[in-house]
Amino acid sequence: MSISKTVWYVIADGARARVVERNRESGAYHPIRLFRSKLARLKSSKLKSDRPGRVIESSTSARHAASPRHDPHEDAKLAFARDVAGHIESAAKGREFDELVLAAPSRILNEIKKHLETRTLSQVVSELAKDLTKTPDGKLGDHLDEIALRIERGFITVDRHLH
């Protein structure tokens, strides 16, 4: 007799995320949480509040615009990844899942993991460095079934499955 575990599959990019669960009988994935970033979907030019500051060259009287150190669009994507990590943390504290699979582009995946506590990181059983946010729920099995079956059969406890 096997003990049924709740496995969350978090699928994210810099602007969208969803949490899906897999139905053991049908193998279908169904969303249980959806997240969207309004800021990360905007163009970088819309995210800037003003023109760049001005810099006065010390050796001459020339002035020129200072370029921003960070791309506001990229900053918004990373902020969204931190928000997703916060939602995962809240769910972990509420014991809403037993194991976690993360699927996201590398940079977003790393940002999410960076903001998870050690206890929650220990629940991550597999990672997939791939953007599946535009993949319909009905096609997720093409990417996640191998991982899901290995988890269900107890073959995965901690696996770093990077593609």
Short mmCIF file of N, CA and C in Angstrom, two decimals:
data_model
loop_
_atom_site.label_atom_id
_atom_site.label_comp_id
_atom_site.label_asym_id
_atom_site.label_seq_id
_atom_site.Cartn_x
_atom_site.Cartn_y
_atom_site.Cartn_z
N MET A 1 0.84 -1.18 0.00
CA MET A 1 0.00 0.00 0.00
C MET A 1 0.88 1.24 0.00
N SER A 2 0.68 2.11 -0.97
CA SER A 2 1.51 3.31 -1.03
C SER A 2 0.80 4.50 -0.40
N ILE A 3 1.58 5.37 0.17
CA ILE A 3 1.04 6.58 0.76
C ILE A 3 0.99 7.63 -0.33
N SER A 4 -0.15 8.24 -0.50
CA SER A 4 -0.33 9.26 -1.54
C SER A 4 0.29 10.57 -1.08
N LYS A 5 1.19 11.08 -1.90
CA LYS A 5 1.84 12.36 -1.62
C LYS A 5 1.23 13.42 -2.50
N THR A 6 1.21 14.64 -2.01
CA THR A 6 0.79 15.76 -2.82
C THR A 6 2.03 16.37 -3.45
N VAL A 7 2.07 16.31 -4.78
CA VAL A 7 3.20 16.85 -5.51
C VAL A 7 2.72 18.08 -6.28
N TRP A 8 3.38 19.19 -6.06
CA TRP A 8 3.09 20.41 -6.81
C TRP A 8 4.12 20.55 -7.92
N TYR A 9 3.65 20.89 -9.09
CA TYR A 9 4.51 21.21 -10.24
C TYR A 9 4.36 22.71 -10.46
N VAL A 10 5.41 23.46 -10.17
CA VAL A 10 5.39 24.91 -10.35
C VAL A 10 6.03 25.22 -11.70
N ILE A 11 5.24 25.84 -12.57
CA ILE A 11 5.67 26.16 -13.93
C ILE A 11 5.70 27.68 -14.02
N ALA A 12 6.87 28.25 -14.28
CA ALA A 12 6.99 29.71 -14.22
C ALA A 12 7.91 30.26 -15.30
N ASP A 13 7.70 31.53 -15.59
CA ASP A 13 8.67 32.32 -16.34
C ASP A 13 8.70 33.67 -15.61
N GLY A 14 9.16 34.71 -16.25
CA GLY A 14 9.28 36.00 -15.57
C GLY A 14 7.99 36.78 -15.45
N ALA A 15 6.90 36.30 -16.06
CA ALA A 15 5.64 37.04 -16.03
C ALA A 15 4.43 36.21 -15.65
N ARG A 16 4.54 34.89 -15.75
CA ARG A 16 3.41 34.00 -15.45
C ARG A 16 3.91 32.80 -14.66
N ALA A 17 3.01 32.28 -13.86
CA ALA A 17 3.32 31.03 -13.14
C ALA A 17 2.01 30.32 -12.87
N ARG A 18 2.10 29.01 -12.84
CA ARG A 18 0.95 28.22 -12.42
C ARG A 18 1.45 27.01 -11.65
N VAL A 19 0.62 26.59 -10.74
CA VAL A 19 0.89 25.39 -9.97
C VAL A 19 -0.12 24.36 -10.47
N VAL A 20 0.39 23.21 -10.85
CA VAL A 20 -0.49 22.14 -11.31
C VAL A 20 -0.25 20.89 -10.47
N GLU A 21 -1.27 20.08 -10.40
CA GLU A 21 -1.17 18.77 -9.77
C GLU A 21 -1.53 17.73 -10.83
N ARG A 22 -1.03 16.52 -10.63
CA ARG A 22 -1.31 15.43 -11.58
C ARG A 22 -2.30 14.47 -10.95
N ASN A 23 -3.35 14.18 -11.69
CA ASN A 23 -4.34 13.19 -11.25
C ASN A 23 -3.72 11.81 -11.47
N ARG A 24 -3.59 11.04 -10.41
CA ARG A 24 -2.92 9.73 -10.51
C ARG A 24 -3.67 8.76 -11.40
N GLU A 25 -4.99 8.80 -11.40
CA GLU A 25 -5.75 7.86 -12.22
C GLU A 25 -5.69 8.21 -13.70
N SER A 26 -5.96 9.47 -14.04
CA SER A 26 -6.04 9.85 -15.45
C SER A 26 -4.69 10.32 -16.00
N GLY A 27 -3.79 10.74 -15.13
CA GLY A 27 -2.51 11.28 -15.57
C GLY A 27 -2.61 12.72 -16.05
N ALA A 28 -3.79 13.32 -15.95
CA ALA A 28 -3.99 14.70 -16.42
C ALA A 28 -3.47 15.69 -15.38
N TYR A 29 -2.94 16.78 -15.88
CA TYR A 29 -2.47 17.87 -15.03
C TYR A 29 -3.55 18.94 -14.99
N HIS A 30 -3.83 19.44 -13.81
CA HIS A 30 -4.84 20.48 -13.68
C HIS A 30 -4.30 21.60 -12.80
N PRO A 31 -4.55 22.85 -13.20
CA PRO A 31 -4.03 23.99 -12.43
C PRO A 31 -4.78 24.16 -11.11
N ILE A 32 -4.02 24.52 -10.09
CA ILE A 32 -4.64 24.82 -8.80
C ILE A 32 -4.37 26.26 -8.37
N ARG A 33 -3.33 26.87 -8.94
CA ARG A 33 -3.02 28.28 -8.66
C ARG A 33 -2.47 28.92 -9.94
N LEU A 34 -2.84 30.17 -10.18
CA LEU A 34 -2.33 30.92 -11.33
C LEU A 34 -1.84 32.27 -10.84
N PHE A 35 -0.70 32.72 -11.37
CA PHE A 35 -0.13 34.01 -11.01
C PHE A 35 0.29 34.74 -12.29
N ARG A 36 0.06 36.04 -12.33
CA ARG A 36 0.49 36.86 -13.47
C ARG A 36 1.11 38.15 -12.94
N SER A 37 2.16 38.58 -13.60
CA SER A 37 2.80 39.84 -13.26
C SER A 37 2.36 40.89 -14.26
N LYS A 38 1.81 41.97 -13.77
CA LYS A 38 1.44 43.06 -14.67
C LYS A 38 2.69 43.82 -15.12
N LEU A 39 3.63 43.99 -14.23
CA LEU A 39 4.84 44.77 -14.55
C LEU A 39 5.76 44.06 -15.53
N ALA A 40 5.99 42.78 -15.33
CA ALA A 40 6.96 42.05 -16.16
C ALA A 40 6.49 41.95 -17.61
N ARG A 41 5.22 42.11 -17.85
CA ARG A 41 4.70 42.02 -19.21
C ARG A 41 4.81 43.36 -19.96
N LEU A 42 5.09 44.44 -19.23
CA LEU A 42 5.23 45.74 -19.87
C LEU A 42 6.59 45.88 -20.53
N LYS A 43 6.69 46.75 -21.51
CA LYS A 43 7.98 47.04 -22.13
C LYS A 43 8.84 47.81 -21.13
N SER A 44 10.16 47.67 -21.27
CA SER A 44 11.08 48.35 -20.37
C SER A 44 10.84 49.85 -20.36
N SER A 45 10.53 50.42 -21.52
CA SER A 45 10.33 51.87 -21.60
C SER A 45 9.13 52.31 -20.77
N LYS A 46 8.14 51.45 -20.61
CA LYS A 46 6.96 51.78 -19.80
C LYS A 46 7.24 51.65 -18.31
N LEU A 47 8.25 50.88 -17.95
CA LEU A 47 8.57 50.66 -16.54
C LEU A 47 9.39 51.80 -15.94
N LYS A 48 10.09 52.54 -16.78
CA LYS A 48 10.89 53.66 -16.28
C LYS A 48 9.97 54.80 -15.94
N SER A 49 10.21 55.43 -14.81
CA SER A 49 9.35 56.51 -14.38
C SER A 49 9.77 57.84 -15.00
N ASP A 50 11.01 57.94 -15.43
CA ASP A 50 11.52 59.21 -15.90
C ASP A 50 12.69 58.98 -16.84
N ARG A 51 13.18 60.05 -17.42
CA ARG A 51 14.38 59.95 -18.24
C ARG A 51 15.57 59.65 -17.33
N PRO A 52 16.64 59.09 -17.89
CA PRO A 52 17.82 58.83 -17.07
C PRO A 52 18.38 60.12 -16.49
N GLY A 53 19.04 60.01 -15.34
CA GLY A 53 19.67 61.17 -14.73
C GLY A 53 20.79 61.71 -15.60
N ARG A 54 21.25 62.90 -15.27
CA ARG A 54 22.33 63.53 -16.03
C ARG A 54 23.62 63.43 -15.24
N VAL A 55 24.72 63.29 -15.97
CA VAL A 55 26.03 63.20 -15.36
C VAL A 55 26.88 64.33 -15.91
N ILE A 56 27.59 65.02 -15.02
CA ILE A 56 28.51 66.07 -15.45
C ILE A 56 29.90 65.49 -15.41
N GLU A 57 30.57 65.55 -16.56
CA GLU A 57 31.93 65.03 -16.66
C GLU A 57 32.84 65.96 -15.86
N SER A 58 33.68 65.42 -14.99
CA SER A 58 34.50 66.25 -14.11
C SER A 58 35.62 66.97 -14.86
N SER A 59 36.11 66.42 -15.95
CA SER A 59 37.22 67.05 -16.67
C SER A 59 36.77 68.09 -17.69
N THR A 60 35.49 68.04 -18.06
CA THR A 60 34.95 69.01 -19.02
C THR A 60 33.59 69.47 -18.53
N SER A 61 33.00 70.37 -19.26
CA SER A 61 31.66 70.82 -18.88
C SER A 61 30.57 70.01 -19.59
N ALA A 62 30.97 68.93 -20.25
CA ALA A 62 30.00 68.10 -20.99
C ALA A 62 29.05 67.38 -20.04
N ARG A 63 27.82 67.24 -20.49
CA ARG A 63 26.81 66.50 -19.74
C ARG A 63 26.26 65.41 -20.63
N HIS A 64 25.93 64.28 -20.05
CA HIS A 64 25.32 63.20 -20.81
C HIS A 64 24.42 62.39 -19.90
N ALA A 65 23.53 61.65 -20.51
CA ALA A 65 22.58 60.84 -19.74
C ALA A 65 23.30 59.65 -19.13
N ALA A 66 22.96 59.35 -17.90
CA ALA A 66 23.50 58.17 -17.24
C ALA A 66 22.61 56.99 -17.58
N SER A 67 23.22 55.92 -18.05
CA SER A 67 22.41 54.75 -18.38
C SER A 67 22.07 54.00 -17.09
N PRO A 68 20.86 53.46 -17.01
CA PRO A 68 20.49 52.73 -15.79
C PRO A 68 21.35 51.49 -15.63
N ARG A 69 21.62 51.15 -14.38
CA ARG A 69 22.46 49.98 -14.10
C ARG A 69 21.71 48.68 -14.34
N HIS A 70 20.39 48.72 -14.25
CA HIS A 70 19.60 47.51 -14.40
C HIS A 70 18.51 47.74 -15.43
N ASP A 71 18.19 46.70 -16.13
CA ASP A 71 17.06 46.74 -17.05
C ASP A 71 15.79 46.61 -16.20
N PRO A 72 14.92 47.61 -16.23
CA PRO A 72 13.71 47.55 -15.40
C PRO A 72 12.84 46.33 -15.72
N HIS A 73 12.83 45.92 -16.97
CA HIS A 73 12.05 44.75 -17.37
C HIS A 73 12.60 43.49 -16.71
N GLU A 74 13.91 43.35 -16.72
CA GLU A 74 14.54 42.19 -16.09
C GLU A 74 14.33 42.23 -14.57
N ASP A 75 14.40 43.42 -13.99
CA ASP A 75 14.15 43.57 -12.55
C ASP A 75 12.73 43.14 -12.20
N ALA A 76 11.76 43.49 -13.06
CA ALA A 76 10.37 43.11 -12.82
C ALA A 76 10.20 41.59 -12.89
N LYS A 77 10.91 40.95 -13.82
CA LYS A 77 10.84 39.49 -13.93
C LYS A 77 11.40 38.82 -12.67
N LEU A 78 12.52 39.33 -12.19
CA LEU A 78 13.13 38.74 -10.99
C LEU A 78 12.26 39.00 -9.75
N ALA A 79 11.63 40.17 -9.70
CA ALA A 79 10.72 40.47 -8.59
C ALA A 79 9.53 39.51 -8.61
N PHE A 80 9.03 39.21 -9.81
CA PHE A 80 7.93 38.26 -9.92
C PHE A 80 8.38 36.87 -9.45
N ALA A 81 9.58 36.46 -9.80
CA ALA A 81 10.11 35.16 -9.35
C ALA A 81 10.18 35.12 -7.82
N ARG A 82 10.57 36.23 -7.21
CA ARG A 82 10.60 36.30 -5.74
C ARG A 82 9.19 36.18 -5.17
N ASP A 83 8.21 36.81 -5.84
CA ASP A 83 6.81 36.69 -5.39
C ASP A 83 6.33 35.25 -5.47
N VAL A 84 6.68 34.57 -6.55
CA VAL A 84 6.31 33.16 -6.70
C VAL A 84 6.93 32.35 -5.56
N ALA A 85 8.19 32.61 -5.26
CA ALA A 85 8.85 31.92 -4.14
C ALA A 85 8.11 32.18 -2.83
N GLY A 86 7.63 33.39 -2.65
CA GLY A 86 6.87 33.73 -1.44
C GLY A 86 5.57 32.92 -1.35
N HIS A 87 4.90 32.76 -2.47
CA HIS A 87 3.67 31.95 -2.48
C HIS A 87 3.98 30.48 -2.18
N ILE A 88 5.09 29.99 -2.73
CA ILE A 88 5.50 28.61 -2.45
C ILE A 88 5.80 28.45 -0.96
N GLU A 89 6.51 29.42 -0.39
CA GLU A 89 6.83 29.37 1.05
C GLU A 89 5.57 29.33 1.91
N SER A 90 4.60 30.18 1.56
CA SER A 90 3.35 30.20 2.32
C SER A 90 2.65 28.84 2.26
N ALA A 91 2.63 28.26 1.07
CA ALA A 91 2.00 26.95 0.89
C ALA A 91 2.78 25.87 1.65
N ALA A 92 4.09 25.97 1.66
CA ALA A 92 4.91 24.99 2.38
C ALA A 92 4.63 25.07 3.88
N LYS A 93 4.52 26.28 4.39
CA LYS A 93 4.22 26.44 5.82
C LYS A 93 2.83 25.92 6.15
N GLY A 94 1.91 26.02 5.19
CA GLY A 94 0.56 25.50 5.38
C GLY A 94 0.45 24.02 5.05
N ARG A 95 1.58 23.40 4.73
CA ARG A 95 1.65 21.97 4.40
C ARG A 95 0.67 21.57 3.28
N GLU A 96 0.64 22.42 2.24
CA GLU A 96 -0.26 22.17 1.12
C GLU A 96 0.31 21.17 0.12
N PHE A 97 1.60 20.89 0.22
CA PHE A 97 2.23 19.91 -0.66
C PHE A 97 3.31 19.17 0.12
N ASP A 98 3.65 17.98 -0.40
CA ASP A 98 4.72 17.18 0.21
C ASP A 98 6.01 17.31 -0.58
N GLU A 99 5.87 17.36 -1.91
CA GLU A 99 7.04 17.44 -2.78
C GLU A 99 6.78 18.47 -3.87
N LEU A 100 7.87 18.97 -4.42
CA LEU A 100 7.79 20.08 -5.34
C LEU A 100 8.67 19.81 -6.56
N VAL A 101 8.14 20.11 -7.74
CA VAL A 101 8.89 20.07 -8.98
C VAL A 101 8.86 21.48 -9.54
N LEU A 102 10.01 22.02 -9.88
CA LEU A 102 10.10 23.37 -10.42
C LEU A 102 10.48 23.31 -11.90
N ALA A 103 9.72 24.01 -12.74
CA ALA A 103 10.03 24.10 -14.17
C ALA A 103 10.00 25.57 -14.56
N ALA A 104 11.14 26.08 -14.97
CA ALA A 104 11.26 27.49 -15.34
C ALA A 104 12.57 27.69 -16.10
N PRO A 105 12.68 28.77 -16.86
CA PRO A 105 13.97 29.08 -17.47
C PRO A 105 15.03 29.23 -16.37
N SER A 106 16.26 28.93 -16.69
CA SER A 106 17.34 28.87 -15.69
C SER A 106 17.39 30.06 -14.76
N ARG A 107 17.35 31.27 -15.30
CA ARG A 107 17.50 32.46 -14.46
C ARG A 107 16.33 32.58 -13.46
N ILE A 108 15.13 32.31 -13.93
CA ILE A 108 13.95 32.38 -13.06
C ILE A 108 13.98 31.24 -12.04
N LEU A 109 14.36 30.06 -12.49
CA LEU A 109 14.48 28.90 -11.60
C LEU A 109 15.44 29.21 -10.46
N ASN A 110 16.59 29.76 -10.79
CA ASN A 110 17.59 30.09 -9.77
C ASN A 110 17.09 31.16 -8.82
N GLU A 111 16.35 32.15 -9.35
CA GLU A 111 15.82 33.23 -8.50
C GLU A 111 14.77 32.68 -7.54
N ILE A 112 13.91 31.81 -8.00
CA ILE A 112 12.90 31.20 -7.12
C ILE A 112 13.60 30.41 -6.02
N LYS A 113 14.55 29.56 -6.40
CA LYS A 113 15.25 28.72 -5.41
C LYS A 113 16.02 29.57 -4.40
N LYS A 114 16.58 30.67 -4.86
CA LYS A 114 17.35 31.55 -3.98
C LYS A 114 16.49 32.10 -2.84
N HIS A 115 15.19 32.19 -3.07
CA HIS A 115 14.30 32.78 -2.07
C HIS A 115 13.42 31.75 -1.36
N LEU A 116 13.78 30.48 -1.48
CA LEU A 116 13.10 29.43 -0.73
C LEU A 116 13.92 29.08 0.50
N GLU A 117 13.25 28.80 1.58
CA GLU A 117 13.95 28.39 2.80
C GLU A 117 14.49 26.98 2.65
N THR A 118 15.45 26.63 3.47
CA THR A 118 16.11 25.32 3.40
C THR A 118 15.10 24.18 3.49
N ARG A 119 14.15 24.30 4.37
CA ARG A 119 13.14 23.24 4.53
C ARG A 119 12.34 23.05 3.23
N THR A 120 11.96 24.15 2.61
CA THR A 120 11.19 24.06 1.36
C THR A 120 12.07 23.53 0.23
N LEU A 121 13.32 23.96 0.18
CA LEU A 121 14.25 23.45 -0.83
C LEU A 121 14.40 21.94 -0.72
N SER A 122 14.31 21.42 0.51
CA SER A 122 14.45 19.97 0.69
C SER A 122 13.25 19.22 0.11
N GLN A 123 12.16 19.92 -0.16
CA GLN A 123 10.98 19.30 -0.74
C GLN A 123 11.03 19.31 -2.28
N VAL A 124 12.00 20.03 -2.84
CA VAL A 124 12.16 20.05 -4.29
C VAL A 124 12.79 18.73 -4.71
N VAL A 125 12.03 17.93 -5.45
CA VAL A 125 12.52 16.61 -5.86
C VAL A 125 13.03 16.60 -7.29
N SER A 126 12.67 17.62 -8.08
CA SER A 126 13.16 17.67 -9.44
C SER A 126 13.04 19.09 -9.97
N GLU A 127 13.94 19.43 -10.90
CA GLU A 127 13.94 20.74 -11.54
C GLU A 127 14.04 20.53 -13.04
N LEU A 128 13.37 21.37 -13.77
CA LEU A 128 13.42 21.32 -15.22
C LEU A 128 13.68 22.74 -15.70
N ALA A 129 14.86 23.00 -16.22
CA ALA A 129 15.23 24.34 -16.70
C ALA A 129 14.66 24.54 -18.09
N LYS A 130 13.35 24.78 -18.12
CA LYS A 130 12.65 24.89 -19.39
C LYS A 130 11.41 25.74 -19.18
N ASP A 131 11.07 26.56 -20.18
CA ASP A 131 9.87 27.39 -20.09
C ASP A 131 8.67 26.60 -20.61
N LEU A 132 7.80 26.21 -19.71
CA LEU A 132 6.59 25.46 -20.07
C LEU A 132 5.33 26.29 -19.87
N THR A 133 5.47 27.59 -19.65
CA THR A 133 4.30 28.41 -19.33
C THR A 133 3.29 28.48 -20.48
N LYS A 134 3.75 28.35 -21.71
CA LYS A 134 2.83 28.41 -22.85
C LYS A 134 2.34 27.02 -23.26
N THR A 135 2.81 26.01 -22.57
CA THR A 135 2.38 24.63 -22.84
C THR A 135 1.01 24.40 -22.22
N PRO A 136 0.02 24.00 -23.02
CA PRO A 136 -1.31 23.74 -22.44
C PRO A 136 -1.25 22.59 -21.43
N ASP A 137 -2.16 22.62 -20.47
CA ASP A 137 -2.20 21.58 -19.44
C ASP A 137 -2.24 20.19 -20.05
N GLY A 138 -2.97 20.02 -21.13
CA GLY A 138 -3.09 18.72 -21.78
C GLY A 138 -1.81 18.21 -22.41
N LYS A 139 -0.83 19.08 -22.61
CA LYS A 139 0.45 18.68 -23.21
C LYS A 139 1.60 18.64 -22.19
N LEU A 140 1.31 18.96 -20.94
CA LEU A 140 2.36 18.96 -19.92
C LEU A 140 2.96 17.57 -19.71
N GLY A 141 2.15 16.55 -19.92
CA GLY A 141 2.64 15.18 -19.75
C GLY A 141 3.84 14.87 -20.62
N ASP A 142 3.92 15.49 -21.80
CA ASP A 142 5.07 15.29 -22.68
C ASP A 142 6.37 15.67 -22.00
N HIS A 143 6.30 16.60 -21.06
CA HIS A 143 7.50 17.11 -20.39
C HIS A 143 7.64 16.61 -18.95
N LEU A 144 6.51 16.31 -18.32
CA LEU A 144 6.54 16.02 -16.87
C LEU A 144 6.24 14.57 -16.49
N ASP A 145 5.67 13.78 -17.40
CA ASP A 145 5.25 12.43 -17.01
C ASP A 145 6.40 11.54 -16.53
N GLU A 146 7.55 11.64 -17.17
CA GLU A 146 8.69 10.82 -16.73
C GLU A 146 9.06 11.15 -15.29
N ILE A 147 9.10 12.43 -14.98
CA ILE A 147 9.40 12.86 -13.61
C ILE A 147 8.29 12.38 -12.67
N ALA A 148 7.03 12.58 -13.07
CA ALA A 148 5.89 12.21 -12.23
C ALA A 148 5.89 10.71 -11.92
N LEU A 149 6.14 9.90 -12.92
CA LEU A 149 6.14 8.45 -12.70
C LEU A 149 7.28 8.02 -11.79
N ARG A 150 8.43 8.65 -11.95
CA ARG A 150 9.56 8.32 -11.07
C ARG A 150 9.26 8.71 -9.62
N ILE A 151 8.57 9.84 -9.44
CA ILE A 151 8.19 10.26 -8.08
C ILE A 151 7.18 9.28 -7.50
N GLU A 152 6.14 8.95 -8.28
CA GLU A 152 5.08 8.05 -7.80
C GLU A 152 5.61 6.67 -7.46
N ARG A 153 6.62 6.23 -8.17
CA ARG A 153 7.20 4.90 -7.90
C ARG A 153 8.26 4.95 -6.81
N GLY A 154 8.55 6.14 -6.30
CA GLY A 154 9.52 6.29 -5.23
C GLY A 154 10.96 6.27 -5.70
N PHE A 155 11.18 6.47 -7.00
CA PHE A 155 12.54 6.46 -7.53
C PHE A 155 13.24 7.81 -7.36
N ILE A 156 12.49 8.84 -7.08
CA ILE A 156 13.10 10.17 -6.90
C ILE A 156 12.90 10.60 -5.46
N THR A 157 13.97 10.97 -4.85
CA THR A 157 13.86 11.69 -3.58
C THR A 157 14.43 13.08 -3.78
N VAL A 158 15.62 13.18 -4.33
CA VAL A 158 16.16 14.47 -4.73
C VAL A 158 16.85 14.25 -6.07
N ASP A 159 16.41 14.99 -7.08
CA ASP A 159 16.94 14.84 -8.43
C ASP A 159 17.06 16.22 -9.05
N ARG A 160 18.12 16.49 -9.68
CA ARG A 160 18.30 17.74 -10.41
C ARG A 160 18.26 17.40 -11.88
N HIS A 161 17.07 17.50 -12.47
CA HIS A 161 16.82 17.07 -13.85
C HIS A 161 16.83 18.31 -14.74
N LEU A 162 17.97 18.68 -15.27
CA LEU A 162 18.09 19.91 -16.06
C LEU A 162 18.15 19.62 -17.54
N HIS A 163 17.31 20.31 -18.31
CA HIS A 163 17.30 20.18 -19.77
C HIS A 163 17.49 21.54 -20.37
#
